[in-house]
Amino acid sequence: MLDLFAEETPWSEPLAPGAMIVRRLAREHSTVLLAAIEQVAAVSPFRHMVTPGGYTMSVAMTNCGPLGWSTDRHGYCYASVDPLSGRSWPAMPACFRQLAQAAAERAGYRGFDPDACLINRYQPGAKLSLHQDKDEARLDAPIVSVSLGLPAVFQFGGLRRSDPLRRVLLEHGDVVVWGGESRLFYHAILPLKEGCHPQVGPWRYNLTFRRAA
Ligand code: SIN
Ligand code: FE2
C-alpha cells in the first residue's frame, strides 16, 4: 500500500532522564516488520497469558529470540522454550535486531544486544496495567519498544508506583527507548481505542526488546 508518510524523517523527543521517543523510526520498515511478526506467530502463536494472581491478560503475547517472557500461575520468567509449542522460541528476525540496535544507539545506548523480544498484540479495549520491567538479569541494558498499528496512550512514571505519570500518544512506527536512570520506571498502556489502521487493521503491535540474561 502507498504510504504518503513513509518518507517522513524520524525525530527524537526526550521523555525522562535516560528515556527518549524516536518518532516514526520504524515506519519505513513496517511492511517487513509485520511480515516477520506473522512468521513468528505461525510458530509460536499469540496467546493470552495468566498472571500469578489468576488474571487473564487482555494483551495477547508471543516472543522471539533466545529467551521469551512468560507468566503463569506460578510466576514470571524468561525461558528458551515456548511453554505452548514445547519448542524454542523462533529466532529473532534480523530486521528486528537491526531496528532495536539503531534505536538504542540514537538514544545513546551503544552496543545494545537484545536476547529477548516480547511481542504484544492489543485489540480495542486491551490494556497493560502499571508495571516495571524488572525480570531481566541485565538492568544496564535499555528497553527498546516499537509501536505498530493503532495508536495507544503510553503512561510513563517514575521509580515509585505513586509517581506522577506522563501521557504520550504512541503512533505507528514510534520507538521508545528507556534505560539508565529510567530503566525501572513504571509504565502502562491505557485501553486501546476502537479503530482500524490502514496497514495493520484493528490491532496495535508492540515489540519490546530486552537483554534478559
Ligand atoms: C510493555 O510495557 O512491555 C509494552 C508497552 C507497550 O505496549 O507499548
Ligand atoms: Fe513493560
XYZ file of C-alpha atoms and ligand atoms in Angstrom:
222
model
C 0.000 0.000 0.000
C 1.205 3.524 -0.801
C 2.067 5.310 2.425
C 2.247 9.050 1.865
C 4.097 9.485 5.163
C 6.686 6.774 4.552
C 9.365 9.332 3.810
C 8.815 11.362 6.964
C 12.198 11.802 8.665
C 12.264 10.399 12.225
C 12.771 12.841 15.077
C 13.555 12.454 18.776
C 11.675 13.724 21.811
C 13.075 13.468 25.344
C 10.769 11.563 27.719
C 12.652 11.315 31.044
C 16.294 11.033 32.191
C 17.714 8.202 30.043
C 14.468 7.873 28.070
C 13.602 9.089 24.599
C 10.938 8.642 21.926
C 12.204 8.318 18.362
C 9.118 9.173 16.378
C 8.394 7.228 13.157
C 11.714 5.372 13.205
C 10.086 2.014 12.354
C 7.661 3.348 9.777
C 9.698 2.765 6.654
C 10.315 -0.845 7.753
C 6.747 -1.587 8.807
C 5.878 -3.964 5.953
C 8.906 -6.149 6.669
C 8.360 -5.989 10.443
C 4.697 -7.003 10.138
C 5.569 -9.944 7.869
C 8.183 -11.044 10.414
C 5.604 -10.866 13.240
C 3.356 -13.167 11.199
C 6.200 -15.637 10.717
C 6.963 -15.697 14.446
C 3.269 -16.158 15.286
C 2.982 -19.063 12.833
C 5.452 -20.985 15.041
C 4.679 -19.533 18.496
C 1.092 -18.252 18.333
C -0.234 -15.243 20.226
C -1.830 -16.298 23.497
C -3.469 -14.633 26.477
C -1.246 -15.438 29.440
C -2.454 -15.738 33.019
C -0.777 -13.760 35.809
C 0.237 -15.314 39.144
C -2.856 -13.602 40.584
C -5.096 -15.563 38.193
C -5.918 -12.665 35.868
C -6.033 -13.430 32.117
C -4.203 -10.633 30.310
C -6.163 -8.657 27.689
C -2.995 -8.285 25.608
C -2.065 -11.351 23.538
C 1.661 -12.177 23.594
C 4.366 -14.189 21.932
C 8.183 -13.930 21.828
C 11.167 -14.389 19.591
C 14.889 -14.604 20.273
C 16.917 -16.896 22.572
C 14.705 -16.060 25.566
C 10.991 -15.394 25.867
C 9.000 -13.837 28.697
C 6.035 -15.726 30.099
C 3.704 -15.590 33.030
C 1.530 -18.305 34.523
C 0.002 -19.175 37.900
C 3.499 -19.829 39.270
C 5.135 -16.511 38.370
C 7.009 -14.597 35.674
C 10.082 -15.934 33.936
C 12.345 -15.894 30.922
C 12.877 -19.269 29.249
C 14.285 -20.583 25.989
C 11.320 -22.887 25.338
C 7.804 -21.726 24.497
C 5.550 -23.499 27.012
C 2.745 -23.590 24.401
C 4.640 -25.103 21.451
C 7.160 -27.038 23.547
C 9.876 -25.795 21.177
C 12.440 -22.993 21.254
C 11.043 -19.527 20.643
C 11.524 -18.519 16.974
C 14.806 -16.784 16.161
C 14.850 -13.000 16.346
C 14.419 -11.712 12.757
C 17.428 -9.694 11.526
C 15.175 -6.681 10.802
C 14.037 -6.669 14.468
C 17.579 -6.711 15.808
C 18.791 -4.010 13.430
C 15.932 -1.682 14.333
C 16.408 -2.238 18.075
C 20.118 -1.523 17.826
C 19.628 1.579 15.689
C 17.005 2.947 18.092
C 19.166 2.266 21.153
C 22.115 3.962 19.524
C 20.065 7.063 18.688
C 19.100 7.251 22.354
C 22.739 6.991 23.441
C 22.958 3.247 24.211
C 25.771 1.784 22.141
C 26.151 -1.947 21.548
C 22.658 -2.991 22.628
C 22.465 -6.732 22.057
C 18.934 -7.950 22.869
C 18.369 -11.636 23.630
C 14.603 -11.347 24.080
C 11.785 -9.739 22.153
C 8.288 -9.790 23.610
C 5.575 -9.189 21.005
C 2.330 -7.739 22.326
C -0.885 -7.615 20.336
C -3.645 -5.270 21.507
C -7.205 -5.282 20.231
C -9.531 -2.362 21.083
C -10.116 -2.369 24.845
C -6.860 -4.211 25.623
C -4.518 -2.555 28.112
C -1.377 -3.142 30.124
C -1.545 -2.144 33.782
C 1.140 -0.095 35.502
C 4.294 -2.184 35.943
C 8.096 -2.172 35.916
C 10.196 -4.310 33.542
C 12.346 -5.924 36.214
C 12.577 -9.636 35.360
C 15.750 -9.091 33.307
C 19.145 -10.022 34.751
C 20.799 -7.113 32.944
C 19.430 -3.767 34.025
C 22.364 -1.919 32.465
C 20.803 -2.513 29.022
C 17.881 -0.354 27.927
C 14.389 -1.407 26.877
C 13.509 -0.668 23.247
C 9.795 -0.588 22.465
C 8.409 -0.395 18.913
C 4.775 0.525 18.171
C 2.911 -0.546 15.009
C -0.717 -0.123 14.004
C -3.377 1.640 16.065
C -2.249 4.472 18.346
C -2.139 3.991 22.126
C -1.671 6.188 25.166
C 1.542 5.245 26.978
C 1.984 6.321 30.585
C 5.500 6.762 31.910
C 6.099 7.478 35.572
C 8.987 7.080 37.976
C 10.565 4.596 40.349
C 7.563 4.564 42.661
C 4.139 3.328 41.630
C 2.671 6.556 43.014
C 4.942 8.877 40.995
C 3.160 11.217 38.556
C 2.618 9.756 35.090
C 3.387 11.440 31.792
C 0.993 10.525 28.997
C 2.208 10.255 25.433
C 0.424 9.030 22.338
C 2.439 6.332 20.560
C 1.693 6.050 16.864
C 2.594 3.686 14.043
C 6.378 3.493 13.762
C 7.239 5.251 17.033
C 10.040 3.764 19.145
C 10.556 4.396 22.866
C 13.917 3.709 24.496
C 14.384 3.776 28.267
C 17.446 2.895 30.273
C 19.932 4.307 32.759
C 18.104 6.322 35.399
C 14.685 5.450 33.988
C 15.286 1.737 33.330
C 12.957 0.706 36.177
C 10.365 3.443 35.754
C 6.732 2.364 35.985
C 4.767 2.398 32.723
C 1.398 1.340 31.308
C -0.782 1.315 28.209
C -4.334 2.688 28.541
C -7.200 0.713 26.955
C -6.847 0.839 23.185
C -9.495 2.887 21.373
C -11.610 1.355 18.594
C -10.131 1.873 15.168
C -8.753 0.319 12.039
C -5.228 1.116 10.938
C -4.937 1.259 7.107
C -1.933 -1.076 7.037
C -2.367 -3.160 10.187
C -6.151 -3.415 10.733
C -7.898 -3.323 14.135
C -4.731 -4.001 16.127
C -1.733 -2.489 17.783
C 1.514 -4.454 17.913
C 4.347 -3.647 20.256
C 7.799 -5.185 20.167
C 9.865 -4.842 23.343
C 13.498 -5.731 23.163
C 15.411 -6.573 26.327
C 18.684 -8.044 27.480
C 17.333 -10.711 29.789
C 20.414 -12.814 30.581
C 5.461 -3.171 27.780
O 5.398 -2.438 28.756
O 6.070 -4.248 27.837
C 4.769 -2.811 26.488
C 4.469 -1.382 26.331
C 3.718 -1.103 25.044
O 2.896 -1.922 24.604
O 3.947 -0.029 24.442
Fe 6.786 -3.060 30.236
